[in-house]
C-alpha positions as a Markdown table, in Angstrom:
| # | Residue | x | y | z |
|---|---|---|---|---|
| 1 | Met | -112.1 | -21.5 | -29.3 |
| 2 | Thr | -114.5 | -20.0 | -30.0 |
| 3 | Lys | -115.1 | -17.3 | -33.1 |
| 4 | Glu | -115.0 | -14.7 | -30.9 |
| 5 | Gln | -112.0 | -15.8 | -29.1 |
| 6 | Met | -110.6 | -16.3 | -32.4 |
| 7 | Glu | -111.5 | -12.9 | -33.7 |
| 8 | Glu | -109.9 | -10.9 | -30.5 |
| 9 | Arg | -106.5 | -13.3 | -31.2 |
| 10 | Arg | -106.3 | -11.7 | -34.9 |
| 11 | Arg | -106.9 | -8.2 | -33.3 |
| 12 | Gln | -104.3 | -9.0 | -30.9 |
| 13 | Leu | -102.0 | -10.3 | -33.6 |
| 14 | Ala | -102.6 | -7.3 | -36.2 |
| 15 | Val | -100.2 | -4.4 | -36.5 |
| 16 | Tyr | -102.0 | -1.3 | -36.9 |
| 17 | Asp | -98.8 | 1.0 | -36.3 |
| 18 | Gly | -96.4 | 0.5 | -38.8 |
| 19 | Asp | -94.2 | -1.5 | -36.8 |
| 20 | Leu | -91.9 | -3.5 | -39.4 |
| 21 | Glu | -90.5 | -5.7 | -36.0 |
| 22 | His | -93.7 | -6.7 | -34.9 |
| 23 | Ala | -95.2 | -7.4 | -39.1 |
| 24 | Arg | -91.9 | -9.2 | -40.2 |
| 25 | Pro | -92.6 | -12.3 | -38.4 |
| 26 | Gly | -95.8 | -12.4 | -40.7 |
| 27 | Tyr | -93.8 | -12.5 | -43.8 |
| 28 | Asn | -94.2 | -16.0 | -44.9 |
| 29 | Val | -92.2 | -15.1 | -48.6 |
| 30 | Gly | -88.4 | -15.0 | -49.4 |
| 31 | Glu | -86.2 | -12.0 | -48.2 |
| 32 | Gly | -86.6 | -10.2 | -51.9 |
| 33 | Trp | -90.1 | -9.4 | -51.1 |
| 34 | Tyr | -89.5 | -7.8 | -47.6 |
| 35 | Ala | -89.1 | -4.1 | -49.0 |
| 36 | Ile | -92.4 | -4.5 | -50.7 |
| 37 | Leu | -94.2 | -5.9 | -47.7 |
| 38 | Asp | -92.4 | -3.1 | -45.5 |
| 39 | Asp | -93.7 | -0.7 | -47.8 |
| 40 | Leu | -97.8 | -2.5 | -47.7 |
| 41 | Val | -97.3 | -2.3 | -43.9 |
| 42 | Arg | -96.2 | 1.4 | -43.7 |
| 43 | Glu | -99.1 | 2.4 | -46.1 |
| 44 | Phe | -101.5 | 0.1 | -44.1 |
| 45 | Ala | -100.9 | 2.3 | -40.7 |
| 46 | Glu | -102.1 | 5.5 | -42.9 |
| 47 | Ile | -105.6 | 4.0 | -43.1 |
| 48 | Asp | -107.4 | 3.8 | -39.2 |
| 49 | Asp | -108.1 | 0.5 | -37.9 |
| 50 | Leu | -106.6 | -1.6 | -40.9 |
| 51 | Gly | -104.1 | -4.5 | -39.5 |
| 52 | Phe | -101.7 | -6.7 | -41.4 |
| 53 | Leu | -101.6 | -9.8 | -40.0 |
| 54 | Ser | -99.5 | -11.9 | -42.7 |
| 55 | Ala | -98.7 | -12.6 | -46.3 |
| 56 | His | -97.7 | -15.5 | -48.2 |
| 57 | Glu | -97.2 | -16.7 | -51.7 |
| 58 | Lys | -99.4 | -18.9 | -53.5 |
| 59 | Trp | -99.0 | -20.0 | -57.0 |
| 60 | Gly | -96.1 | -17.2 | -57.4 |
| 61 | His | -98.3 | -14.5 | -56.2 |
| 62 | Leu | -98.5 | -12.3 | -53.1 |
| 63 | Arg | -101.3 | -13.1 | -50.8 |
| 64 | Val | -102.3 | -10.6 | -47.5 |
| 65 | Ser | -104.1 | -11.1 | -44.8 |
| 66 | Tyr | -105.3 | -8.3 | -42.8 |
| 67 | Leu | -108.4 | -7.1 | -40.5 |
| 68 | Tyr | -110.7 | -4.4 | -42.0 |
| 69 | Ser | -113.9 | -3.2 | -41.4 |
| 70 | Gly | -113.9 | 0.4 | -42.5 |
| 71 | Asp | -114.8 | 2.4 | -45.5 |
| 72 | Arg | -112.0 | 2.8 | -47.2 |
| 73 | Lys | -111.8 | -1.1 | -48.8 |
| 74 | Glu | -110.9 | 0.4 | -52.3 |
| 75 | Asp | -107.7 | 2.3 | -51.0 |
| 76 | Val | -106.8 | -1.1 | -49.2 |
| 77 | Glu | -107.4 | -3.1 | -52.1 |
| 78 | Val | -105.4 | -0.5 | -54.2 |
| 79 | Ile | -102.2 | -1.0 | -51.7 |
| 80 | Val | -102.6 | -4.5 | -51.9 |
| 81 | Lys | -103.0 | -5.0 | -55.7 |
| 82 | His | -99.9 | -2.5 | -56.1 |
| 83 | Ala | -97.5 | -5.0 | -53.7 |
| 84 | Ala | -98.7 | -8.0 | -55.2 |
| 85 | Asp | -98.1 | -6.5 | -58.9 |
| 86 | Arg | -94.7 | -5.6 | -57.7 |
| 87 | Cys | -94.1 | -9.0 | -56.2 |
| 88 | Leu | -94.4 | -10.5 | -59.8 |
| 89 | Val | -91.4 | -8.8 | -61.4 |
| 90 | Ser | -89.5 | -9.2 | -58.0 |
| 91 | Cys | -87.3 | -12.1 | -57.3 |
| 92 | Trp | -88.5 | -13.7 | -54.6 |
| 93 | Tyr | -84.9 | -14.5 | -53.2 |
| 94 | Cys | -83.2 | -11.1 | -54.0 |
| 95 | Gly | -85.5 | -8.7 | -55.0 |
| 96 | Glu | -84.0 | -7.5 | -58.4 |
| 97 | Pro | -86.0 | -8.1 | -61.3 |
| 98 | Gly | -87.6 | -11.4 | -62.1 |
| 99 | Gln | -90.2 | -13.1 | -64.0 |
| 100 | Leu | -93.0 | -15.6 | -62.7 |
| 101 | Lys | -92.2 | -19.2 | -64.2 |
| 102 | Gln | -93.0 | -22.8 | -63.5 |
| 103 | Glu | -89.8 | -25.3 | -62.4 |
| 104 | Arg | -91.3 | -27.6 | -60.1 |
| 105 | Trp | -93.1 | -24.8 | -58.3 |
| 106 | Trp | -94.4 | -21.4 | -59.8 |
| 107 | Arg | -91.7 | -18.6 | -58.6 |
| 108 | Val | -90.7 | -15.4 | -59.5 |
| 109 | Arg | -87.3 | -15.4 | -59.4 |
| 110 | Cys | -84.3 | -13.4 | -61.5 |
| 111 | Asp | -81.9 | -15.1 | -64.2 |
| 112 | Glu | -79.3 | -15.5 | -61.5 |
| 113 | His | -81.6 | -17.5 | -59.0 |
| 114 | Trp | -83.4 | -19.2 | -62.1 |
| 115 | Ser | -80.2 | -20.9 | -63.3 |
| 116 | Ala | -79.0 | -21.7 | -59.5 |
| 117 | Thr | -81.6 | -24.5 | -59.5 |
C-alpha cells in the first residue's frame, strides 16, 4: 500500500461528524473511559476537518489518534489533554474515581477494581 493510499484510507475511517456509533469501535480502552471519549468525539466535531481515528491506553495514559491539518492545533491539543487528564482519575473499568497505579501493568482503577485483582 502506498503512502497516499494509506492516508486516503485513514481519511475514510476518520469520524468527523461526532457519530458515536462510528467512533466507538475505535475506543480500544475499558468501558469506564467511554463517556470521556464520547465527549472528546463531540468536541472534535465542532472543529472543521478534525477527524477522530482511535484511542488506546499506554502505561495507564490515554492516547488519541486523529487527522487534522488546520490552524486550530492548540485547540485540538487542549481537547485531547482534557480527556487524558480525566482518564487519569477515572477507573478504566467503570468510570468511577480512580488512581493510576502499577500492579503488573499501569492502570487507572477505582478501589473496588483494585481489590478485585
